[in-house]
Coordinates of C-alpha atoms in Angstrom, one line a residue:
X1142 CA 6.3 -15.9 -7.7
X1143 CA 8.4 -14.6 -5.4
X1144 CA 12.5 -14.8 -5.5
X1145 CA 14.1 -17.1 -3.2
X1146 CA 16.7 -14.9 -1.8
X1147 CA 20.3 -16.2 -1.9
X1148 CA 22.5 -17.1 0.9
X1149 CA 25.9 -15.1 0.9
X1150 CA 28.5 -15.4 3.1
X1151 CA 29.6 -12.0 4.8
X1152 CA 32.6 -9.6 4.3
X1153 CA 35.7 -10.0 5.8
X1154 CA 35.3 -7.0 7.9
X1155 CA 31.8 -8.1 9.2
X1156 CA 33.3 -12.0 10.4
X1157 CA 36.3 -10.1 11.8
X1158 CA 33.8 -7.8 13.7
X1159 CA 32.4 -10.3 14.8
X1160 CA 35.4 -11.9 16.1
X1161 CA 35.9 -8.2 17.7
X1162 CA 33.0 -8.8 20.3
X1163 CA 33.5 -12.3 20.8
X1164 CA 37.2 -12.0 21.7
X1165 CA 35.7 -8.3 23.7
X1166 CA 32.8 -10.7 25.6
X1167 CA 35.3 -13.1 26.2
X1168 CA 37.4 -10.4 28.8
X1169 CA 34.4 -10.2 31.1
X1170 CA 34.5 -14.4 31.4
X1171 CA 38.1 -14.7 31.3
X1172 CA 40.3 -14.5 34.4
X1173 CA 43.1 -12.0 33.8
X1174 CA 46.4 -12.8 34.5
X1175 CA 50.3 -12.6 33.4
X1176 CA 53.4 -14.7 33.3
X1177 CA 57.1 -13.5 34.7
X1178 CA 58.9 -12.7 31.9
X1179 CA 62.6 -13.1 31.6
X1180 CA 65.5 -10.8 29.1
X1181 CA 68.5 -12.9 28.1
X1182 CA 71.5 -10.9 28.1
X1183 CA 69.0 -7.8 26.9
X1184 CA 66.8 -9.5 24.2
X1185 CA 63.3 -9.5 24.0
X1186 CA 61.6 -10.7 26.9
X1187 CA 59.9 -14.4 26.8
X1188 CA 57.5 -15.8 29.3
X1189 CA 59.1 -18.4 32.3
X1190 CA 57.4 -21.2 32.0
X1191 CA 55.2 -22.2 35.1
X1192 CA 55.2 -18.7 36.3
X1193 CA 51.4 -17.8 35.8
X1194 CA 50.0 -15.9 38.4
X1195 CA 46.6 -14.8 38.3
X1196 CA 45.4 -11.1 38.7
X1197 CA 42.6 -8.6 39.5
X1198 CA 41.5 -6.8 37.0
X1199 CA 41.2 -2.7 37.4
X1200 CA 39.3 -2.4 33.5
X1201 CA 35.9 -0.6 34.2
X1202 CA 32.8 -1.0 31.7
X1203 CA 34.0 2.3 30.1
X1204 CA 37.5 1.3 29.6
X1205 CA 36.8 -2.0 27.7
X1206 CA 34.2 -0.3 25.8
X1207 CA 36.9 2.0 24.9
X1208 CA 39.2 -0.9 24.2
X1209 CA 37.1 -1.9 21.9
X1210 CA 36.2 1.1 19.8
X1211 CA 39.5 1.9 19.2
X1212 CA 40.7 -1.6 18.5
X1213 CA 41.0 -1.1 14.8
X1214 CA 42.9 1.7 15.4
X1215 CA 45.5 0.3 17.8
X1216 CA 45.4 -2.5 15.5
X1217 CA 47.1 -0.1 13.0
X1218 CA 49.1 1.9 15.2
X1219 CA 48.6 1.6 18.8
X1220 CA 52.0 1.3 21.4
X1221 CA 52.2 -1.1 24.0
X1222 CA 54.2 -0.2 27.2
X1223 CA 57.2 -1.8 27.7
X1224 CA 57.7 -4.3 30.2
X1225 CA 59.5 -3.4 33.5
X1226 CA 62.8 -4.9 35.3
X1227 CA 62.0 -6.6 38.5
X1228 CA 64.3 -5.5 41.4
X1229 CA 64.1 -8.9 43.4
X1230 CA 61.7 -11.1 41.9
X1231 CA 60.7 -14.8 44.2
X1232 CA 63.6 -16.5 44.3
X1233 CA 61.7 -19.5 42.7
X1234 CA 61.0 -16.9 40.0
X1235 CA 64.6 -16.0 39.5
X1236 CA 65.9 -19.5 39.4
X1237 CA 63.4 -20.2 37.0
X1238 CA 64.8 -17.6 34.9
X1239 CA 68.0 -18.9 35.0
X1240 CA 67.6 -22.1 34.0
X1241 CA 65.4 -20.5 31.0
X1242 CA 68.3 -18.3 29.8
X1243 CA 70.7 -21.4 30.1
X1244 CA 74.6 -21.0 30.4
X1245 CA 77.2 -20.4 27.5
X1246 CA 80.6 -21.9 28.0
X1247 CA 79.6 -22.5 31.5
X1248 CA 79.0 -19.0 32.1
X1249 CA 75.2 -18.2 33.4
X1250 CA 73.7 -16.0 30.7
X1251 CA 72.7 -12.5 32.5
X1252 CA 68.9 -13.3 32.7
X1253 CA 66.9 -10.1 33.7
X1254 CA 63.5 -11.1 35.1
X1255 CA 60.5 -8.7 33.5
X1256 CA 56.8 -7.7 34.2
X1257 CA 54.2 -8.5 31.6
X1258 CA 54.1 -5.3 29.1
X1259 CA 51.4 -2.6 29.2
X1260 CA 48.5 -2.5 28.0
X1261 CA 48.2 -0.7 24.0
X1262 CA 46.8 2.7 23.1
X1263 CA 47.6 5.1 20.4
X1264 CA 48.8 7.6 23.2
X1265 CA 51.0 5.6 25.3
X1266 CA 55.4 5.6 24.7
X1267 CA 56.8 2.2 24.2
X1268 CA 57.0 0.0 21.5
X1269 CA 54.4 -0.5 18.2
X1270 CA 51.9 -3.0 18.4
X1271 CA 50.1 -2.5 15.2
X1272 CA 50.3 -3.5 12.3
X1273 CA 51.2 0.3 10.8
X1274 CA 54.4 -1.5 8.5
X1275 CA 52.7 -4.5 7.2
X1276 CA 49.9 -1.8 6.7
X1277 CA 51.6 0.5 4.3
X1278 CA 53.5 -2.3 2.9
X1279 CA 50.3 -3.5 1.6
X1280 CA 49.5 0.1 0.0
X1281 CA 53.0 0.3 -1.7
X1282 CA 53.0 -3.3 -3.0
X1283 CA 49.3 -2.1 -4.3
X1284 CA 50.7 1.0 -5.7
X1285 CA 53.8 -0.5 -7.2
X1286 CA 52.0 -3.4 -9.5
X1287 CA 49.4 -0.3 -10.7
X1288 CA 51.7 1.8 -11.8
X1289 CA 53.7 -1.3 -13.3
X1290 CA 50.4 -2.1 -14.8
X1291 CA 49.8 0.9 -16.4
X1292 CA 53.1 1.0 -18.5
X1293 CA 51.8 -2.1 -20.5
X1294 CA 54.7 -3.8 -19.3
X1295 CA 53.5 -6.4 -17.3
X1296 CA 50.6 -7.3 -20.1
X1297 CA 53.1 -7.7 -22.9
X1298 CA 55.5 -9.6 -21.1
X1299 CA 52.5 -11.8 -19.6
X1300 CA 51.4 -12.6 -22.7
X1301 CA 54.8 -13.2 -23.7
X1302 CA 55.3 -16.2 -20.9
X1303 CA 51.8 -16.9 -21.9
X1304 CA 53.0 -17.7 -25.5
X1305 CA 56.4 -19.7 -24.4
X1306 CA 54.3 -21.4 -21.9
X1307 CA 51.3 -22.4 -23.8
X1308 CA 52.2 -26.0 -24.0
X1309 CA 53.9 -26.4 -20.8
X1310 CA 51.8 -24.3 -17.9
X1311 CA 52.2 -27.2 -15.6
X1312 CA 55.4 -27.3 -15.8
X1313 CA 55.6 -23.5 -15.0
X1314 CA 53.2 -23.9 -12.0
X1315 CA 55.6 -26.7 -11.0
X1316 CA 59.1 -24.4 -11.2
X1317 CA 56.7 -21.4 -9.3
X1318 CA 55.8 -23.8 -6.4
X1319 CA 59.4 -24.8 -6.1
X1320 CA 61.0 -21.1 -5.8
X1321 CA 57.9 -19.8 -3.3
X1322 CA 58.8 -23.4 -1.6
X1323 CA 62.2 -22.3 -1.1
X1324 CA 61.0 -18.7 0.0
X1325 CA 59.0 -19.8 2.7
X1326 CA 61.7 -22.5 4.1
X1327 CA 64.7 -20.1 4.3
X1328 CA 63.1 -17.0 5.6
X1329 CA 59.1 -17.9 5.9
X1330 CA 58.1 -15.9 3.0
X1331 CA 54.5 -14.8 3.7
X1332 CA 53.1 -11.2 3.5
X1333 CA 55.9 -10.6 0.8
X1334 CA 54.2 -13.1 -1.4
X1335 CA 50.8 -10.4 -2.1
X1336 CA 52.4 -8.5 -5.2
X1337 CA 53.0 -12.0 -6.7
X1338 CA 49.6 -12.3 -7.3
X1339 CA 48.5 -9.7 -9.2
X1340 CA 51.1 -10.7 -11.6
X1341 CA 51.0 -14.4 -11.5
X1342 CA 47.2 -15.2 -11.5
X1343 CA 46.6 -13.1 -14.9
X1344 CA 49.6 -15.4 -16.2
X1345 CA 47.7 -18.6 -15.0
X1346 CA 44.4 -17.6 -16.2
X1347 CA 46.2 -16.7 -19.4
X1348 CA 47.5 -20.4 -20.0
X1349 CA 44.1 -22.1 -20.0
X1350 CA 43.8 -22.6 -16.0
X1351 CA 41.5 -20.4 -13.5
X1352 CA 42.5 -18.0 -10.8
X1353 CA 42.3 -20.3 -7.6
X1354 CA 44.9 -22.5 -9.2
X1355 CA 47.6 -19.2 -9.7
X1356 CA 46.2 -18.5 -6.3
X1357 CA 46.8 -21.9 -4.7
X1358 CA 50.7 -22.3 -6.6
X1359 CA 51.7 -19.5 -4.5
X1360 CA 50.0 -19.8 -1.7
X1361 CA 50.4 -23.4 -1.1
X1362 CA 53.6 -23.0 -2.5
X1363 CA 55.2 -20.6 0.3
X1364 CA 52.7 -22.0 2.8
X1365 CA 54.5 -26.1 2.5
X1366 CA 58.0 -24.1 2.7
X1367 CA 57.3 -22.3 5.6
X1368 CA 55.6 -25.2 7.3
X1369 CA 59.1 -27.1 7.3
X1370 CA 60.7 -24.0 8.2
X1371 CA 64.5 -25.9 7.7
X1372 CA 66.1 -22.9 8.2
X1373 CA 63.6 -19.9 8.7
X1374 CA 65.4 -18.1 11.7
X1375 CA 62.3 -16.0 12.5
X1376 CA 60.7 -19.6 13.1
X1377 CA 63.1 -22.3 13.9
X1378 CA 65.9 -19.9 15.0
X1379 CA 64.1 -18.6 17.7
X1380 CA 63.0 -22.1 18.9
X1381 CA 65.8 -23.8 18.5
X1382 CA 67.4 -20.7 20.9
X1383 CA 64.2 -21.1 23.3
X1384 CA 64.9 -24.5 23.5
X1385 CA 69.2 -24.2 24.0
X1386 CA 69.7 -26.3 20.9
X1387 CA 71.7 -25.9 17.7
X1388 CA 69.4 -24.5 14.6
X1389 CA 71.2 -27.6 12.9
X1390 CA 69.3 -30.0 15.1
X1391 CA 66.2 -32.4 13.5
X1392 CA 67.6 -30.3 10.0
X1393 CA 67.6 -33.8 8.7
X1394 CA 63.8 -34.4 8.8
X1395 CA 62.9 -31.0 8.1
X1396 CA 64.3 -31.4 4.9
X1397 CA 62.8 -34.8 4.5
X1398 CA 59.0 -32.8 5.4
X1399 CA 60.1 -30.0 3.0
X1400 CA 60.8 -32.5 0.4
X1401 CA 57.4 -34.5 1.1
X1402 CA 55.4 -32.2 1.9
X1403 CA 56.4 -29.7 -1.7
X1404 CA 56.3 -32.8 -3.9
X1405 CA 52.5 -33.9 -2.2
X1406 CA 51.5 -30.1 -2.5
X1407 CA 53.0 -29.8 -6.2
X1408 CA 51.2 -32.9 -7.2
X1409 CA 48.1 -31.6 -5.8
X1410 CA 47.7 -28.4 -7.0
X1411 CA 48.7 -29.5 -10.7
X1412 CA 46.1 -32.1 -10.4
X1413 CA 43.5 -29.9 -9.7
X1414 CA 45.4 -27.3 -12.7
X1415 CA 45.0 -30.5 -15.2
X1416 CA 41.3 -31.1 -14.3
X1417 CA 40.1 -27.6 -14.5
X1418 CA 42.7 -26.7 -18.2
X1419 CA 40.6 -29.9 -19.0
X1420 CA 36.9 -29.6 -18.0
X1421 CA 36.4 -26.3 -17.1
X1422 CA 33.0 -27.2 -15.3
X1423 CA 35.5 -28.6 -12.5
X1424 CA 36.7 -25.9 -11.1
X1425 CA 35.5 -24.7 -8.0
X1426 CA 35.2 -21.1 -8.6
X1427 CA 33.1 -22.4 -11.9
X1428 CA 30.5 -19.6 -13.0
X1429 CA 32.7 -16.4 -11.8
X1430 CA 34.0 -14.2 -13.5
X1431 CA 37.1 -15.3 -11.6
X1432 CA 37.1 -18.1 -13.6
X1433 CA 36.0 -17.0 -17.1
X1434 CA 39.1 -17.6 -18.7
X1435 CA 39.4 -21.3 -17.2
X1436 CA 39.8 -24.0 -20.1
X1437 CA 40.3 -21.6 -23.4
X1438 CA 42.5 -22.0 -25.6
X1439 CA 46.3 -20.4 -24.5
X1440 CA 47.7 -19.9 -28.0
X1441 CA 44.3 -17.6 -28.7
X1442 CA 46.8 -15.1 -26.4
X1443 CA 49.5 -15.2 -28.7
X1444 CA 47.1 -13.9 -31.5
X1445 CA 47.1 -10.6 -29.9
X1446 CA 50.0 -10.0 -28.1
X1447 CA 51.0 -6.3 -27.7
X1448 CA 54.2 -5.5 -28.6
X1449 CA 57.3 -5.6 -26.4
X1450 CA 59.2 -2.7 -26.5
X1451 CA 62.8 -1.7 -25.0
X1452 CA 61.1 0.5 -22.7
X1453 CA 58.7 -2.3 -21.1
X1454 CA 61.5 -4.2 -20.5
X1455 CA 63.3 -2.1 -18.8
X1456 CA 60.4 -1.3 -17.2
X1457 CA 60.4 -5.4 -16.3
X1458 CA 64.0 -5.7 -15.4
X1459 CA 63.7 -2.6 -12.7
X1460 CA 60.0 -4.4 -11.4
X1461 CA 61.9 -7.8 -11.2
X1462 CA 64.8 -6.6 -9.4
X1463 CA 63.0 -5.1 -7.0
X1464 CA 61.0 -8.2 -5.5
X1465 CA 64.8 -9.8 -5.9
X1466 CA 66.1 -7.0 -3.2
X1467 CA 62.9 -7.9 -1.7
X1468 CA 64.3 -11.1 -0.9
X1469 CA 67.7 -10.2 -0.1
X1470 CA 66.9 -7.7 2.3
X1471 CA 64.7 -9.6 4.5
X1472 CA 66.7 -12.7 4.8
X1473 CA 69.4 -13.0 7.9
X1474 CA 72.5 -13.8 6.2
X1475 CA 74.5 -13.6 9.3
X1476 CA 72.5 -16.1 11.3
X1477 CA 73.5 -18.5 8.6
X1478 CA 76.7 -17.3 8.7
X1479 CA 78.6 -14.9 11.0
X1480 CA 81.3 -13.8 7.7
X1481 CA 78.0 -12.8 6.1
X1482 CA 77.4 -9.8 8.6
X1483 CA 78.4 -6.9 6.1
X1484 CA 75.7 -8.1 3.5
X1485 CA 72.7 -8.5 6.0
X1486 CA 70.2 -5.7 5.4
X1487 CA 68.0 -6.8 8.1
X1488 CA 64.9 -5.1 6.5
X1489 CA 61.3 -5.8 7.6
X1490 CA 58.1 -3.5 6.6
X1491 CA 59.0 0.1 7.1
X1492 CA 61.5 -0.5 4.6
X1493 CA 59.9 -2.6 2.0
X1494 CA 56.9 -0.1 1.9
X1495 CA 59.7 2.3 1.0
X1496 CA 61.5 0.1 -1.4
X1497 CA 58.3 -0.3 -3.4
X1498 CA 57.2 3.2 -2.8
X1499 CA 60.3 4.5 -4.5
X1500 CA 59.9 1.4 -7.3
X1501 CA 56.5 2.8 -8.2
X1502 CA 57.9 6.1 -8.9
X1503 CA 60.5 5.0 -11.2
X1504 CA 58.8 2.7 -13.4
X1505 CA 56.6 5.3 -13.6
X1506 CA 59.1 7.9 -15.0
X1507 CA 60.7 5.3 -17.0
X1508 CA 57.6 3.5 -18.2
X1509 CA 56.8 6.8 -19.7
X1510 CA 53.1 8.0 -17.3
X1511 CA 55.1 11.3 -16.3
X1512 CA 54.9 13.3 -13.0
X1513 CA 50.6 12.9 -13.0
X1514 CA 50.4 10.0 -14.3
X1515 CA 52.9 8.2 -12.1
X1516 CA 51.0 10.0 -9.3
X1517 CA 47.4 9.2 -10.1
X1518 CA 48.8 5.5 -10.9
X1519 CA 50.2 5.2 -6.8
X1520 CA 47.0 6.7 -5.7
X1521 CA 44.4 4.1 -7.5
X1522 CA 46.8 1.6 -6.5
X1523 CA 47.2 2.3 -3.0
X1524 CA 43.4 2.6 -2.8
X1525 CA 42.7 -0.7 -5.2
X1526 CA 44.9 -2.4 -1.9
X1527 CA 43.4 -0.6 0.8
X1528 CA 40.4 -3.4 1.8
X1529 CA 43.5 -6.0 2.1
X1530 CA 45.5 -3.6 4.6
X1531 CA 42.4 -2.3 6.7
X1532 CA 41.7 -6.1 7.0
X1533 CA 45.1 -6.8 8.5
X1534 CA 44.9 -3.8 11.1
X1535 CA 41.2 -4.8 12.3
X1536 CA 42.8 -8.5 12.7
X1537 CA 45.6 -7.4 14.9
X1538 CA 43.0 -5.3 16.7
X1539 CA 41.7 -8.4 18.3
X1540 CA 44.9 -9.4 19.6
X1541 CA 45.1 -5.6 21.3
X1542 CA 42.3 -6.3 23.2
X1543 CA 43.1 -9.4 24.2
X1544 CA 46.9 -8.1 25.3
X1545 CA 44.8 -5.2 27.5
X1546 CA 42.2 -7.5 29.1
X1547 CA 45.4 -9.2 30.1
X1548 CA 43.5 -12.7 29.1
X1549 CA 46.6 -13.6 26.5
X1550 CA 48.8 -15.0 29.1
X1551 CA 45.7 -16.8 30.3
X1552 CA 45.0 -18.9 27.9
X1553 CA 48.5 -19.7 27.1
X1554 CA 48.7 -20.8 30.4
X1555 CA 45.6 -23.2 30.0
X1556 CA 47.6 -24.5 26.7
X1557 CA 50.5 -24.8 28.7
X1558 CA 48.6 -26.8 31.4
X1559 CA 47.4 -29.3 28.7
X1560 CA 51.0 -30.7 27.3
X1561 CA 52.6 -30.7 31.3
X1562 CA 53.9 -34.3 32.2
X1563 CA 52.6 -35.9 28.8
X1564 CA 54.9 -38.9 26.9
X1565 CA 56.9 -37.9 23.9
X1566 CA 54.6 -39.0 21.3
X1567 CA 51.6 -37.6 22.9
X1568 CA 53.6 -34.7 23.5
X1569 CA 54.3 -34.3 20.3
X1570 CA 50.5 -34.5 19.2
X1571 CA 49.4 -32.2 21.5
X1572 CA 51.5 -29.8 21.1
X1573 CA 50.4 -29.6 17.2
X1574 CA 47.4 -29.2 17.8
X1575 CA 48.0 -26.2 20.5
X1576 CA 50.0 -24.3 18.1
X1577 CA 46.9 -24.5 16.1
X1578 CA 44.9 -21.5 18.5
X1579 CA 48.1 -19.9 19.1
X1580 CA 48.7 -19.1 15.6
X1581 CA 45.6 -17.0 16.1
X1582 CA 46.6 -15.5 19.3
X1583 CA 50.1 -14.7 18.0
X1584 CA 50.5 -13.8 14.2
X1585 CA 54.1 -13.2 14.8
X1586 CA 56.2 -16.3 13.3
X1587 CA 59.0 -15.3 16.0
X1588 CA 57.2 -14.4 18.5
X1589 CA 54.7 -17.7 18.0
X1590 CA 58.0 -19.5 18.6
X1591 CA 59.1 -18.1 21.6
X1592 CA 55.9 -19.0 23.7
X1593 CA 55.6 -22.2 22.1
X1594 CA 59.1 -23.2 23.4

């Protein structure tokens, strides 16, 4: 009799090349167009609202075809020209920009009207588009918890949380939830959440539980925090500033959502931790080998726990302290606080890939692998990570060919058309559900908040 043949869903890279030639079909349908774009007192330039004009399009066959061949490429490291001063811009155009920059002090904030930028190639001069940071970030976070792992460090201390835990891995999941919480409102802890993971899930698995629940505490975790964003200046920062209004505004309930929204997600995810520790049969990754350790009995780890020596935790101190300077680095101390300016790092990518490139190399020297074993550790590491950061360039590739089509301001435009002249509650609702799509269009948190305001 012959086999039934199994219905599997495809790889991320074959859905997100098929995103590619939607979003590349889309540009011959799409009327191109741009908005004026106005620099406050020299920062990045931000669209003027109602300023949408609509353009011809010069973009032969050849040249989107080109586009989108090199898409995943320019998604990785492609420039974008920077946008232009406008000499005398419409004098509606100019007011416009005016009132967008706002006064300080009654003083007119020196608002310098801007083109649209360029379109994105890997030859052009200007300003980098893809996503070659969060790309090699990726690689060194993946480099950094290999070589980690190979010292035995990680396993001996893992089974060591495993054994102080085994009664009380709820609780843990609850105290993890709260610190990513915390993360994601203060700076909108995202991308720095991947070498969690591979650290955190074996620990999960290890107390009885399977891996979607250590996925979902950190996940969900960051994901609630950042979604009340009380303080995140990449987020609510650069709103509040679109919008001319003190970052302290509405702080009262965001930090009633943050509190709601952490204590719902908490109860959730531990609900669904109880069930599975419980019946393994209900978890939903039930039958993989993601799941095999689901339901066993957490003081079997304890049986056979490896021995913790002074090395490995040394090893764990320097691995710890790292994803602590992690978190110092990236956070804006002085937008909190101006007397905080001499302890701001202001870090972003380039400099984490760095920080965990250099971590790698001394845990491996300390952890004992030596010069080739340290090496052949960031090298299998690096490429055990490398499906997760080709991913990420391919995804910002569809945004390059959007930005070069010169359809992005279109559709913003059409979101912008749908929440004109609409009550507060409505819009309110509305404009929810258009920051849904724009998400997509825009993966940068700041940059997200700037158009949206």
């Amino acid at each position: 009799m012959r086999k039934k043949r199994q219905l599997r869903f495809p790889t991320a890279f074959t859905v997100l090349f098929f995103v590619l030639l939607l979003v590349w079909g889309l540009t011959f349908v799409i009327k191109p167009g741009s908005y004026a774009y106005v620099s406050c007192n020299g920062d990045a330039p931000k669209p003027i609202p109602s300023s949408y004009q609509t353009a011809k399009s010069d973009l032969s066959f050849r040249d989107r075809l080109y586009d989108l061949l090199l898409a995943p490429v320019n998604g990785l490291y492609g420039i974008r020209t920077p946008s232009d001063a406008v000499s005398t811009p419409p004098p509606d155009v100019a007011k416009a920009a005016n009132q967008a920059c706002g006064t300080v002090d009654g003083q007119q904030v020196p608002a310098q009207v801007m083109t649209a930028a360029g379109a994105t190639g890997p030859y052009n001069v200007g300003d980098l588009a893809g996503a070659a940071g969060v790309f090699f970030f990726v690689l060194a976070i993946g480099a950094f918890i290999t070589v980690t792992l190979k010292t035995g460090a990680l396993e001996a201390g893992i089974a060591m949380v495993t054994d102080r835990f085994r009664t009380r891995g709820l609780l843990l999941i609850a105290i993890l939830m709260v610190v990513f919480s915390i993360g994601g409102t203060t700076y909108g802890m995202a991308e720095e959440t991947l070498g969690f993971y591979a650290v955190l899930v074996p620990l999960i698995v290890g107390l009885g539980y399977d891996r979607l629940a250590g996925v979902a505490m950190i996940m969900v975790g960051a994901g609630v925090g950042t979604l009340a964003s009380t303080v995140n200046p990449f987020a609510t920062g650069v709103a509040s500033d679109g919008a001319a209004i003190p970052l302290g505004d509405g702080i009262g309930l965001r930090l009633l959502m943050y509190v709601v929204l952490t204590v719902v997600a908490i109860a959730y995810v531990l609900r669904y931790a109880r069930r599975v520790k419980k019946d393994p049969a209900h978890s939903l990754v039930a039958g993989t080998e993601a799941s095999a350790a689901a339901g066993t009995d957490s003081t079997a780890v304890a049986d056979g726990r490896p021995a913790f020596s002074l090395r490995q935790k040394i090893v764990l101190a320097i691995f710890g302290l790292t994803f602590v300077l992690m978190v110092f680095a990236v956070i804006p101390w002085s937008d909190f606080n101006k007397s905080l300016e001499g302890i701001t790092l202001g870090w972003y990518f380039p400099e984490l890939a760095a920080l965990f490139l250099v971590g790698a190399v001394v845990v491996g020297f300390v952890g004992g692998l030596g010069e080739q074993g340290t090496v052949a550790s960031i090298i299998a590491g690096a490429g055990d990570f490398i499906g997760a950061a080709l991913i990420i360039a391919i995804a910002r590739g569809v945004t390059t060919i959007m930005n070069n089509a010169s359809i992005t301001d279109t559709v913003l435009s059409s979101l912008e058309s749908v929440v004109t002249g609409l009550s507060s509650g409505g819009f309110a609702t509305v404009m929810y559900l258009v920051n849904i799509p724009l998400a997509f269009l825009v993966p940068s948190s700041s940059g997200h908040a700037t158009l949206a305001m």
